[in-house]
Coordinates of C-alpha atoms in Angstrom, one line a residue:
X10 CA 0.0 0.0 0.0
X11 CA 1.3 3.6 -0.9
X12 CA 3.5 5.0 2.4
X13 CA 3.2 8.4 3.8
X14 CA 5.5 10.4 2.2
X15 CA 6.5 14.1 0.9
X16 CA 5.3 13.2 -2.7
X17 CA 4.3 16.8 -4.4
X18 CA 6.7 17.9 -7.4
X19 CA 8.8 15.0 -7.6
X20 CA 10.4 14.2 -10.6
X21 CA 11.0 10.2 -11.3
X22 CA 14.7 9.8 -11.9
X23 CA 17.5 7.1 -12.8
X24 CA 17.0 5.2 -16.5
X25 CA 18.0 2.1 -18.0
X26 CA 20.9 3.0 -20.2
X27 CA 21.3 2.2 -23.7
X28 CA 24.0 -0.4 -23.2
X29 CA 21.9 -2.5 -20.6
X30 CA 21.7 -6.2 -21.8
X31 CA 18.4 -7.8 -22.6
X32 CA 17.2 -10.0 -20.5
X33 CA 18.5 -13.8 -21.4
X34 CA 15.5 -16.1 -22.6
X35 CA 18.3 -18.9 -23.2
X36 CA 18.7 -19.1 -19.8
X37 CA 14.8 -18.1 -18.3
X38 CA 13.8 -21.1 -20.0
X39 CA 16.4 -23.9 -19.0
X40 CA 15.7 -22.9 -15.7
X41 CA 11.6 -23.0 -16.3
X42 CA 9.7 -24.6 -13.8
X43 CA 6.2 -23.4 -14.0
X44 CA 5.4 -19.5 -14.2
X45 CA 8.8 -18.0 -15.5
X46 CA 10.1 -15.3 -17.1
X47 CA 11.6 -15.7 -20.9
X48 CA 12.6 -12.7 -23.3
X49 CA 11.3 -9.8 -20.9
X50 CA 7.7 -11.6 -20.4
X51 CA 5.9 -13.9 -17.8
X52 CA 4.9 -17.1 -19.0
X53 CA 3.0 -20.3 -17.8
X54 CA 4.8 -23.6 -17.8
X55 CA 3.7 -24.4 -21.3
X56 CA 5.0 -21.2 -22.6
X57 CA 1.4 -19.1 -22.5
X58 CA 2.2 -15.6 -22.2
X59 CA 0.4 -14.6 -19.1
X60 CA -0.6 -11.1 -18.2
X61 CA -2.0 -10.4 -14.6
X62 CA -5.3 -8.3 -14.0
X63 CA -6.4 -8.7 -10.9
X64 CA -5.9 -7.0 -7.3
X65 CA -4.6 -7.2 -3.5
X66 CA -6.2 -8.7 -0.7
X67 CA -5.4 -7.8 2.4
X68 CA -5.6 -11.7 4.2
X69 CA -3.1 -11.1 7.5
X70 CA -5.5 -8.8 9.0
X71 CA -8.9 -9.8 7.8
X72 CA -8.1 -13.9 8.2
X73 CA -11.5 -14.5 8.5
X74 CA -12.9 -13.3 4.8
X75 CA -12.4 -16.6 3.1
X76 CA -14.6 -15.6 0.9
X77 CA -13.5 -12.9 -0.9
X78 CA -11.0 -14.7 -3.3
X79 CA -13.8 -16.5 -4.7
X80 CA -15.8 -13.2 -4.8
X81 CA -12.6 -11.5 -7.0
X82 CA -12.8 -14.6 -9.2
X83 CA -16.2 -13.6 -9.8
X84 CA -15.6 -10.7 -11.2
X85 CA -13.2 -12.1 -13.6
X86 CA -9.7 -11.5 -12.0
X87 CA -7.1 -14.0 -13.0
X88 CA -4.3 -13.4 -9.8
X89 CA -4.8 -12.2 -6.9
X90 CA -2.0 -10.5 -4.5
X91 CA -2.4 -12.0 -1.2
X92 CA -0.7 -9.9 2.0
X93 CA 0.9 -12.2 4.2
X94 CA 3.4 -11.3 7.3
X95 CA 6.3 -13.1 8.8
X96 CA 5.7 -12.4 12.0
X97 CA 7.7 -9.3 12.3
X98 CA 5.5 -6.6 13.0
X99 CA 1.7 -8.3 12.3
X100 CA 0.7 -12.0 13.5
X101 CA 2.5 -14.6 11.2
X102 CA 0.6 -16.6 8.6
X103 CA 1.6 -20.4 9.5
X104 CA 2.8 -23.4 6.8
X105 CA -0.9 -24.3 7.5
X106 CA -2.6 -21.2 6.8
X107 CA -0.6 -20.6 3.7
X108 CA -1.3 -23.9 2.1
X109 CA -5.0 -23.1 2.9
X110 CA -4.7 -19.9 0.4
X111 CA -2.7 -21.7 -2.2
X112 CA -5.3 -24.6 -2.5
X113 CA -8.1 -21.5 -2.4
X114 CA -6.4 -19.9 -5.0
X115 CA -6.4 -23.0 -6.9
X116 CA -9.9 -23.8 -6.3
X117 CA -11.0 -20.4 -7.8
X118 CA -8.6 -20.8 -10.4
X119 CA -6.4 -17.7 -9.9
X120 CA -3.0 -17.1 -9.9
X121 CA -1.3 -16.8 -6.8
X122 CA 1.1 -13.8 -5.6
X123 CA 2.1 -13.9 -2.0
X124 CA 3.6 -11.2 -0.2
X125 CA 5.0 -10.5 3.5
X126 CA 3.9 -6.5 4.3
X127 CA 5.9 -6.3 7.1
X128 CA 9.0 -4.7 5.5
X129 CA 6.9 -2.0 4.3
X130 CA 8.8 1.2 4.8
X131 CA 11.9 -0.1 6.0
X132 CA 15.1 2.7 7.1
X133 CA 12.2 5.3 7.6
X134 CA 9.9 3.3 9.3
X135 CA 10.9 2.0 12.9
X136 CA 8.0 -0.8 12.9
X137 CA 9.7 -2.1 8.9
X138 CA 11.6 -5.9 9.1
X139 CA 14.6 -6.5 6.8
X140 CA 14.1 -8.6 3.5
X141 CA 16.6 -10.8 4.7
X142 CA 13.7 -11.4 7.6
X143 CA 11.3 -12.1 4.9
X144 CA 13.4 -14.3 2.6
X145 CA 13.9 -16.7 5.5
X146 CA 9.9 -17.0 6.4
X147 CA 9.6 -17.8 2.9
X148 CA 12.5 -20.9 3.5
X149 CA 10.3 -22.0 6.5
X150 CA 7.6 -22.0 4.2
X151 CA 9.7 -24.0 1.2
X152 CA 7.7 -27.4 1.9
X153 CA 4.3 -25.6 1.5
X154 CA 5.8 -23.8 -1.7
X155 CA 7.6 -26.7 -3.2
X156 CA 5.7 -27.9 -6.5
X157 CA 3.3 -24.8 -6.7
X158 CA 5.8 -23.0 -9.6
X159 CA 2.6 -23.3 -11.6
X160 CA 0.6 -21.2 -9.4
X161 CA 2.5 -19.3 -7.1
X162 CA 4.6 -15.9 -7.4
X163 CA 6.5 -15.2 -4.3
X164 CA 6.9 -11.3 -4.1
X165 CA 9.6 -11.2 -1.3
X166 CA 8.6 -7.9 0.7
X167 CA 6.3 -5.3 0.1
X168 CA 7.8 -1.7 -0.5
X169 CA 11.4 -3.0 1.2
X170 CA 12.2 0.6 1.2
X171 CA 11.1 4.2 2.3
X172 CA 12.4 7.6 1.0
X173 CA 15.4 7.4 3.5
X174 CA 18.5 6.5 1.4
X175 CA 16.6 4.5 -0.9
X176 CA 20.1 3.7 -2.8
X177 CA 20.6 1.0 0.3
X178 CA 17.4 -0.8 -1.3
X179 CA 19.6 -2.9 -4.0
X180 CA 22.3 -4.3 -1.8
X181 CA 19.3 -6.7 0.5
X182 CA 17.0 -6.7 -2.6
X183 CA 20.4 -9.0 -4.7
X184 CA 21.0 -11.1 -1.3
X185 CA 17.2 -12.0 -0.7
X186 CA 16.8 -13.2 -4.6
X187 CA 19.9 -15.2 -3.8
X188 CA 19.2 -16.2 -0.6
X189 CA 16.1 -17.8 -1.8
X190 CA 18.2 -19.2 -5.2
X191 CA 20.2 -21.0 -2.8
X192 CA 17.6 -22.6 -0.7
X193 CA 16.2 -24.5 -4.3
X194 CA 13.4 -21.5 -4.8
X195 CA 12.4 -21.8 -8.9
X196 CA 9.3 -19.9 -8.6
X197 CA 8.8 -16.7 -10.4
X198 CA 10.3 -14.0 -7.7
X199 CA 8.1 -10.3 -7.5
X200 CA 10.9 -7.5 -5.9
X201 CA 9.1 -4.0 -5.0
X202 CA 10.6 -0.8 -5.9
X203 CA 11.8 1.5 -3.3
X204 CA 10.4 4.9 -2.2
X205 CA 7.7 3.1 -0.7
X206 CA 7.3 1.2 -3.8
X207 CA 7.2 4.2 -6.2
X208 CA 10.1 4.6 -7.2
X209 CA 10.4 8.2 -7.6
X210 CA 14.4 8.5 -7.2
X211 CA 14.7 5.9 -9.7
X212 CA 17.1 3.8 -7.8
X213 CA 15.2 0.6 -9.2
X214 CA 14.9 1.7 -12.7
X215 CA 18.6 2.4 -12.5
X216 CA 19.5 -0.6 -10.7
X217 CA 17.3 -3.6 -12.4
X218 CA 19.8 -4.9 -15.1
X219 CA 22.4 -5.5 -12.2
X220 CA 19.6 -7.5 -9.3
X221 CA 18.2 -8.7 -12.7
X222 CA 21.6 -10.5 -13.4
X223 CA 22.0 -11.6 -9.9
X224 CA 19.5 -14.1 -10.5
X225 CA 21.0 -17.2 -11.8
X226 CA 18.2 -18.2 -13.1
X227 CA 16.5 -14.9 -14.7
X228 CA 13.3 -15.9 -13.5
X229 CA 12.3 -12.5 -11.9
X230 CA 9.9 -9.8 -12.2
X231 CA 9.7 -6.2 -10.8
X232 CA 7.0 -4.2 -9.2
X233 CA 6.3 -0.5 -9.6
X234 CA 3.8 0.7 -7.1
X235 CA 1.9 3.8 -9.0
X236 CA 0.1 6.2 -6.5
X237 CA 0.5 10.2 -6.5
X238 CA 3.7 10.3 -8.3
X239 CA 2.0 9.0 -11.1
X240 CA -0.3 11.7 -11.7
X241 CA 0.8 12.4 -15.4
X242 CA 0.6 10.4 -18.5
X243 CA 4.1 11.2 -18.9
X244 CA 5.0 9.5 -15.6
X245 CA 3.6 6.6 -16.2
X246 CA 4.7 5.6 -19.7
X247 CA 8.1 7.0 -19.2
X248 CA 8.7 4.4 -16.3
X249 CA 7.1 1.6 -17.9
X250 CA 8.2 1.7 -21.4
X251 CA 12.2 2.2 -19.9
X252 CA 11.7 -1.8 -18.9
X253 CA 9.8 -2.9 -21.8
X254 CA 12.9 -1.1 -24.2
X255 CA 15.5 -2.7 -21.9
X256 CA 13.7 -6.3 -22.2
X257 CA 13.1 -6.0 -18.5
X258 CA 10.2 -7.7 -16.5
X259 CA 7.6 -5.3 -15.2
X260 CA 3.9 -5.1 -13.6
X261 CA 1.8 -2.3 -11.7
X262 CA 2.3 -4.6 -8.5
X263 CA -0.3 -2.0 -6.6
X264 CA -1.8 1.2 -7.9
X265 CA -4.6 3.6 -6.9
X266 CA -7.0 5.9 -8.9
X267 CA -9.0 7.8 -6.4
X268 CA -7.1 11.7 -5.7
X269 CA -5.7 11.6 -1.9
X270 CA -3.6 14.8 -0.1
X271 CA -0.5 13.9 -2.5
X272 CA -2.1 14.5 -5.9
X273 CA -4.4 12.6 -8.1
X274 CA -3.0 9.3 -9.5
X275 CA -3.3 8.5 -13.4
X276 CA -5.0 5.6 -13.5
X277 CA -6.8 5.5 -17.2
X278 CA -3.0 5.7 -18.5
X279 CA -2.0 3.2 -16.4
X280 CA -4.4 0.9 -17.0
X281 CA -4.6 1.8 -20.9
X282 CA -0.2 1.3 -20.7
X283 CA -0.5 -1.6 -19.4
X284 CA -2.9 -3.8 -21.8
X285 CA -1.3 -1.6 -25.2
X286 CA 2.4 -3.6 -23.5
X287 CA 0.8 -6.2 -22.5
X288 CA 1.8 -5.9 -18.6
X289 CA 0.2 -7.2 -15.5
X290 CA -1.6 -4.5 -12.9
X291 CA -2.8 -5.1 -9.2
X292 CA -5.1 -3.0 -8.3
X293 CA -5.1 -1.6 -4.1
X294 CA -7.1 -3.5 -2.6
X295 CA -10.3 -5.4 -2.5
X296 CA -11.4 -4.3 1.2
X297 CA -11.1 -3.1 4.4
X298 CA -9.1 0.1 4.0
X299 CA -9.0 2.5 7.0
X300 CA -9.3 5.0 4.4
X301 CA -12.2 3.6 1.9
X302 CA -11.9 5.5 -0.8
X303 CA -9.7 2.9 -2.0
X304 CA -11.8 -0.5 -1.3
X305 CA -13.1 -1.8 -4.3
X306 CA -16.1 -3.7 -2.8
X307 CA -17.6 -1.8 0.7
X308 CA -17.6 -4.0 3.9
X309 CA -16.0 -7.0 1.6
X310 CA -19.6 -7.0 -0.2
X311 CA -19.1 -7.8 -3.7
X312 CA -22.7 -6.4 -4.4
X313 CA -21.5 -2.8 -3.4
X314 CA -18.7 -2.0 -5.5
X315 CA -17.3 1.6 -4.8
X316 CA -17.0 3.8 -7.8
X317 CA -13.2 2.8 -7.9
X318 CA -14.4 -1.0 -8.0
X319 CA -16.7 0.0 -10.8
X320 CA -13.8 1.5 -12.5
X321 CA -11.7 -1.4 -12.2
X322 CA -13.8 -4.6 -12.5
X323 CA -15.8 -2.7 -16.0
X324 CA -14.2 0.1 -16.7
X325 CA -12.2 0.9 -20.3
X326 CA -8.7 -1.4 -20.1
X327 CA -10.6 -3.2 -16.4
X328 CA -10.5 -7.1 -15.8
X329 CA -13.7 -8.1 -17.4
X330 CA -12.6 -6.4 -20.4
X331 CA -8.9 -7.5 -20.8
X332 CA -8.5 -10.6 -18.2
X333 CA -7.8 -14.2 -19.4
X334 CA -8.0 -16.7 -17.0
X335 CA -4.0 -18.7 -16.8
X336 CA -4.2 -21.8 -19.3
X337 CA -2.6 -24.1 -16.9
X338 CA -6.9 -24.6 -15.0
X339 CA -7.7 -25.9 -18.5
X340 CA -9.9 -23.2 -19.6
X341 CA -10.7 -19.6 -19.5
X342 CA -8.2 -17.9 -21.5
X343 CA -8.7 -16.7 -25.0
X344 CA -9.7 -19.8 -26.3
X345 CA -13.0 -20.0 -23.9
X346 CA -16.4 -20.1 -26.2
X347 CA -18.4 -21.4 -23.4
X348 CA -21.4 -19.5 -22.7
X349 CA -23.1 -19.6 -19.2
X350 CA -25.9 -21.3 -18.1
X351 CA -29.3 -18.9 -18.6
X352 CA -30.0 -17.3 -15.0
X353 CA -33.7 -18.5 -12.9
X354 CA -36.5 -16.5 -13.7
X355 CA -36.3 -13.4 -12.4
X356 CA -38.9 -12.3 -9.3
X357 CA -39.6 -9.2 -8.1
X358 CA -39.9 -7.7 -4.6
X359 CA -40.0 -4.0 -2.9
X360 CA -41.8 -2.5 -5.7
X361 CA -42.6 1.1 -5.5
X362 CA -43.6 4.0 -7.7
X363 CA -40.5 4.4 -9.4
X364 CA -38.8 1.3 -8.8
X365 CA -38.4 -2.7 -8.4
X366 CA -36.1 -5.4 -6.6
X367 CA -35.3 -8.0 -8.9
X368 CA -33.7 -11.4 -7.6
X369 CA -33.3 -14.8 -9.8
X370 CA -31.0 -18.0 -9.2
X371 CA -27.7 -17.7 -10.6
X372 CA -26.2 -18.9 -13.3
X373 CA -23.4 -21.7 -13.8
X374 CA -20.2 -20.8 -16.1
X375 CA -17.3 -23.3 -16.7
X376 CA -14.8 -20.6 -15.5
X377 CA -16.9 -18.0 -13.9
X378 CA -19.7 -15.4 -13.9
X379 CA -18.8 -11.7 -14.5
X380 CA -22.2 -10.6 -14.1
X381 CA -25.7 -10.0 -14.9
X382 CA -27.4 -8.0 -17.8
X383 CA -31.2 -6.7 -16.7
X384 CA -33.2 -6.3 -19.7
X385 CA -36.3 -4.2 -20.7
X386 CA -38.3 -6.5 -22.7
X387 CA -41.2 -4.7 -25.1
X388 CA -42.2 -6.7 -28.0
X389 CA -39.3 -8.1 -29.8
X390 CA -37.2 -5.2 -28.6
X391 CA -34.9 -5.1 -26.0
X392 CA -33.3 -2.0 -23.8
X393 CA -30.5 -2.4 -20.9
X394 CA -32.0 -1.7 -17.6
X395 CA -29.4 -2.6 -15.0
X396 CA -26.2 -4.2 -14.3
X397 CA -25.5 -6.4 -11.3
X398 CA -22.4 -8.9 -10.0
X399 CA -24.7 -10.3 -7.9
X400 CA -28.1 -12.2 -8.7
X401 CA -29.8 -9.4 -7.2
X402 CA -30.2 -5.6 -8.6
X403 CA -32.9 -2.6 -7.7
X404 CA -34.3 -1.0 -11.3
X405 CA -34.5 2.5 -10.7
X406 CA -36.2 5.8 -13.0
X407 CA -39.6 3.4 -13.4
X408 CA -42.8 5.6 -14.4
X409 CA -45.5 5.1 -11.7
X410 CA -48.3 3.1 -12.3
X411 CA -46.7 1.6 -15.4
X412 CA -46.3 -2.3 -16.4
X413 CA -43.3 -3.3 -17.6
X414 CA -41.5 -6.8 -18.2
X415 CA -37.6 -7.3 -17.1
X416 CA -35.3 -10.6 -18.1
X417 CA -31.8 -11.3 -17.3
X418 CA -28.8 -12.3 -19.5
X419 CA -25.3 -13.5 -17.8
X420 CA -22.0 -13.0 -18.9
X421 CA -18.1 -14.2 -18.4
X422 CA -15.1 -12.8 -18.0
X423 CA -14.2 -14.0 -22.2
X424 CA -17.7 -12.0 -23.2
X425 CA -19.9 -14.9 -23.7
X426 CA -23.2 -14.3 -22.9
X427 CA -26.0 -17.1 -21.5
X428 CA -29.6 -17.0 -23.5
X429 CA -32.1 -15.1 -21.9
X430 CA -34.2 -15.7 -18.6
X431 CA -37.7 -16.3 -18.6
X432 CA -39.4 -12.5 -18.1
X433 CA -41.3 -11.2 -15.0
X434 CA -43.9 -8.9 -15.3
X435 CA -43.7 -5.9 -12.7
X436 CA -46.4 -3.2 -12.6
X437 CA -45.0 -0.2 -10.0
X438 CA -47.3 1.6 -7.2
X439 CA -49.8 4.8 -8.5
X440 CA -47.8 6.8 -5.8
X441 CA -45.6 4.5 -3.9
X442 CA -46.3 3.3 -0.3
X443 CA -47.5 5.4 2.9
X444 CA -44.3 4.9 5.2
X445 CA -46.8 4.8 8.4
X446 CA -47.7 8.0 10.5
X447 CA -44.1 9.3 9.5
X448 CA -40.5 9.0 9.3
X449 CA -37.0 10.5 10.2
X450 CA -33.7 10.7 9.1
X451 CA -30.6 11.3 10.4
X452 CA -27.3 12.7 8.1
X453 CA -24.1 12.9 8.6
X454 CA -20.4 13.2 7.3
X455 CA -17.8 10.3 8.3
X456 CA -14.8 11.7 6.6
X457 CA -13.7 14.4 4.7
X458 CA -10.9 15.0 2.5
X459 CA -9.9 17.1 -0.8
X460 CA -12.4 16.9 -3.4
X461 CA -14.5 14.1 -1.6
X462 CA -16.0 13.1 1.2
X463 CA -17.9 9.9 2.8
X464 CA -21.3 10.2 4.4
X465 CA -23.9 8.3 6.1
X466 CA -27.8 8.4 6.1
X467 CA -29.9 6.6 8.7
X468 CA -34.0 6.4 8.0
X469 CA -36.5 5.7 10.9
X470 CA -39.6 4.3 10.7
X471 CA -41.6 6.3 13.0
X472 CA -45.2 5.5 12.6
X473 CA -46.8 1.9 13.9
X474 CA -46.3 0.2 10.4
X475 CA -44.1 -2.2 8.6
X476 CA -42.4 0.2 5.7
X477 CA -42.5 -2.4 2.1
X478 CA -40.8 -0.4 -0.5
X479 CA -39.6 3.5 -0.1
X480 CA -37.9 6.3 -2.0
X481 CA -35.3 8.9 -0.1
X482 CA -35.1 12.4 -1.5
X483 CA -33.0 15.1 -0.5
X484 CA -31.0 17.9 -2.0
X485 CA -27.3 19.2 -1.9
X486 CA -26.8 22.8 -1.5
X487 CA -22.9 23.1 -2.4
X488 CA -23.0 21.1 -6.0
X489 CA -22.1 17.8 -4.1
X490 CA -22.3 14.7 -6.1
X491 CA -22.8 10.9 -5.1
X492 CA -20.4 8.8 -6.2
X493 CA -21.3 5.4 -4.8
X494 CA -23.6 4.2 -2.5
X495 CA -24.2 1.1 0.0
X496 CA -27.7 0.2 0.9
X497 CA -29.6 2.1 -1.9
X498 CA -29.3 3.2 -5.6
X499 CA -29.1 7.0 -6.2
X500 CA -30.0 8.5 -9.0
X501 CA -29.0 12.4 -9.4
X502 CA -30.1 15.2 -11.0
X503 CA -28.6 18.6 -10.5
X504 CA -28.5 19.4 -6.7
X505 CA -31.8 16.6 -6.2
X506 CA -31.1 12.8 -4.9
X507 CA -33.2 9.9 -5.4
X508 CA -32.8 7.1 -3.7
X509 CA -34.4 3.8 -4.7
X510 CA -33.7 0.4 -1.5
X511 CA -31.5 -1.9 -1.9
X512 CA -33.3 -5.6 -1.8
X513 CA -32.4 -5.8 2.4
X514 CA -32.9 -2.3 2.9
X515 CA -36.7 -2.1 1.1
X516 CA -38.3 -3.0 4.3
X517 CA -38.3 -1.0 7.6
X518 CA -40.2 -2.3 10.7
X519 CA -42.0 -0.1 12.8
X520 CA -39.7 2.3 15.1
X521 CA -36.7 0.2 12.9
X522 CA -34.3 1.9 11.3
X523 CA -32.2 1.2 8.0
X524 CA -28.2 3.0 7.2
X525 CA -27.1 3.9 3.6
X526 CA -23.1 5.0 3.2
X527 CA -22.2 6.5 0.4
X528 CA -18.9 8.7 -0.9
X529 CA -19.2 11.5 -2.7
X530 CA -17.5 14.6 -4.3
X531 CA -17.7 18.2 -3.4
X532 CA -15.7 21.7 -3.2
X533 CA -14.4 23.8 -0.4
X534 CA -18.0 23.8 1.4
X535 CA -20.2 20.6 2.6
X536 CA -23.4 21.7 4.2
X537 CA -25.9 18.7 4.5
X538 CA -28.7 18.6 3.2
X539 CA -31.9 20.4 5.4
X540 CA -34.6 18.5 4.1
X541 CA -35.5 14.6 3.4
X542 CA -39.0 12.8 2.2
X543 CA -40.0 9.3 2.0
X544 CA -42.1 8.1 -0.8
X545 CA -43.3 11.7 -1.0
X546 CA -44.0 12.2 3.2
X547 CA -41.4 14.8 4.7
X548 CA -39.2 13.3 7.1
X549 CA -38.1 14.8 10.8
X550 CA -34.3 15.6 11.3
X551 CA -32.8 13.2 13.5

């Protein structure tokens, strides 16, 4: 993850000189034992070229989501960076435990890159281990490794250097790769950049032909993290395209979109660089962020993708555009013409004035659903409603009092798409629902930082009936915008919000209450809004 450092009006320096040798695919390949690098690339065990798209998962401190690798596989990722520690500074993942993620990883047929975070930072900060540290976790972990070349990238430490002397990063970097060479390591090896992982005094870019050559067997590949330094086109391809020219291994390792206090990273270069070289990217991180602008899914929820999540999973150059799935699970890649299963026939539920629920039983692919296309079915003609990445969507912007018929479509990560679901017939409300005698609502702003913000919004049912169905509006006064949202779907027009439930937030019991979270974007002012109605009833203030 980025450090905290002095980043504004850096230049990236250091270059890969003319004279630097190309990497030796003569020697990559008599040394191939699985994943491995040959001619500048990474390449399966069959000699597949494989280019990562995936992201980070932040396992050491939320052990208990076992779910989430499976939920990144469903989105069409084909690795996923998993962050381990050695026992340093966080609670070490066990021979055990590690095996456990390796055979998960497997299971959801992703490749695997495993990390220890614990030197993160190290020479500026105190709490950092030494790579030498990590390289001998990774020895105690050689049995569990052993015969997992196929699936497994080990990436030594993560950001093995702050901004304090950075130059000392190349020395431990060289004696970890070998340390690990002479244990009997052949995996692919991942080594981080310095600066916490950015780079920007170019010690790495200067330095990668020589740690490159250190590695008898030239199977090794370098990470550049890109956060705020990368905030210009310029940056990003410079950086990049000095490895590529010099027939050096690269991926984005980690790399963030959303602006922070250090500037506002590039990340539609980055992504767009990356599939036009054909380089892997990682994107920070699937969850549990202090700071959540940079979770991709809320809560580890895969149905509430924050607008970066959006960007990455379906965005121009994201995974379920570019991603193919690593040949060695049999399937998935390029060469997948598989089509899923059709979804259940859709039902629907909370249906209001100007909106519905829609649920159905999800499909089956061979590889994996990306997600779900709700239709508008009128006639023999057809009009997108809604996307979902979960069997489950609200359909928001309905007329009232209006019948209309909604199927679904899935789709995988290769583009196929299933046939069609049966249709459902949903006619909305003349007005939408009484919410009982009346109704509050309580606002308020969690966090705040430049350009952006995060709020929440809590809704009481105050009358002596059960709520089925509701719409929340409100208005900014300071040209605010919503950006994502947990709990409901918004739909904006100027400074006026509309909220339609999600499918466990349509119902509120009597004197119950439901919470929405949402970030958002605004200027130098944030007032909250003054005034709130449900389903057309103004709402008290909490």
């Amino acid at each position: 993850m980025k450090g905290l450092a002095t980043l504004l009006g850096v230049v990236l320096l250091g270059g890969l000189g003319p004279a630097a040798a190309q990497a030796d695919p003569v020697r990559a390949e008599a040394a191939a034992t699985g994943l491995h690098i040959s001619d500048g690339r990474l390449l399966e065990g069959n000699g597949n070229d494989f280019v990562m798209r995936g992201v980070n998962h932040a396992h050491t401190w939320y052990p208990g989501e076992t779910q989430s690798l499976a939920d990144i596989k469903a989105f069409g990722a084909n690795t996923v960076r998993v962050v381990l520690s050695d026992g340093h500074r966080w609670t070490r993942n066990g021979p055990a435990e590690v095996a456990g993620i390796i055979a998960d990883c497997k299971t959801n047929r992703l490749i695997c890159v495993l990390e220890v975070h614990d030197t993160t930072g190290y020479g500026e900060d105190a709490a950092a281990g030494t790579l030498d540290h990590a390289a001998d976790y990774w020895i105690s972990l050689k049995d569990v490794l052993a015969g997992q070349e196929d699936y497994v990238i080990v990436n030594i430490g993560n950001e093995p250097w702050g901004n304090t002397d950075p130059a000392g990063w190349t020395a431990p970097t060289t004696a970890a790769v070998k340390k690990l060479r002479s244990a009997g390591f052949a995996h692919t090896i991942m080594v981080d950049a310095p600066n916490w992982g950015q780079d920007w005094q170019g010690v790495m870019r200067a330095n990668a032909q020589a740690v490159y050559d250190a590695d008898t067997t030239g199977n090794l590949i370098f990470s550049i993290h890109m956060y705020s330094v990368y905030n210009t086109a310029q940056a990003v391809t410079d950086y990049l395209n000095a490895f590529v020219d010099a027939g050096l291994p690269i991926l984005i390792g980690e790399f963030g979109g959303p602006a922070d206090q250090w500037g506002d990273p590039d990340e539609d270069t980055m992504m767009a660089t990356a599939e036009k070289l054909r380089l892997g990217y990682l994107a920070w991180s699937w969850s549990g962020n202090t700071d959540p602008i940079l979770d991709l899914a809320i809560d580890f929820d895969p149905s509430r993708l924050s607008s970066w999540g959006e960007r990455i999973f379906h965005g121009a150059n994201g995974i379920a555009q570019t991603s193919e799935e690593a040949t060695v699970f049999g399937g998935g890649g390029p060469g997948d013409t598989q089509a899923p299963t059709a979804p259940g026939t859709p039902a629907a539920s909370a249906v209001t004035a100007t909106s519905a629920t829609l649920t159905w039983t999800a499909a089956t692919d061979n590889v994996a659903i990306a997600g779900y296309d709700v239709v508008r079915v009128s006639g023999g003609t057809e009009t997108t409603a809604a996307s979902s990445t979960t069997n489950s969507v609200t359909v928001t912007g309905l007329t009232a009092d209006t019948a209309y018929t909604f199927a679904v479509y899935a789709r995988d990560a290769a583009g196929n798409r299933s046939a069609r679901s049966a249709t459902v017939g949903v006619t909305t409300d003349k007005s939408g629902p009484t919410p009982g005698v009346g109704c509050s609502v309580g606002y308020r702003v969690v966090g705040e930082w430049p350009g952006g913000f995060q709020g929440e919004i809590v809704i009481r049912n105050t009358g002596t009936s059960t709520i089925n169905g509701w719409n929340l509006g409100f208005a900014f006064a300071n040209g605010q915008t919503v950006s994502n949202m947990w709990g409901g779907t918004p739909t904006q027009s100027g400074s006026a919000v509309s909220v339609a439930p999600a499918g466990y937030t349509a119902q509120i019991a009597a004197n119950g209450s439901v919470t929405l979270g949402f970030t958002g974007t605004k200027g130098s002012t944030n007032t909250a809004p003054t005034a709130f109605s449900l389903s057309g009833t103004t709402c008290t203030k909490a």
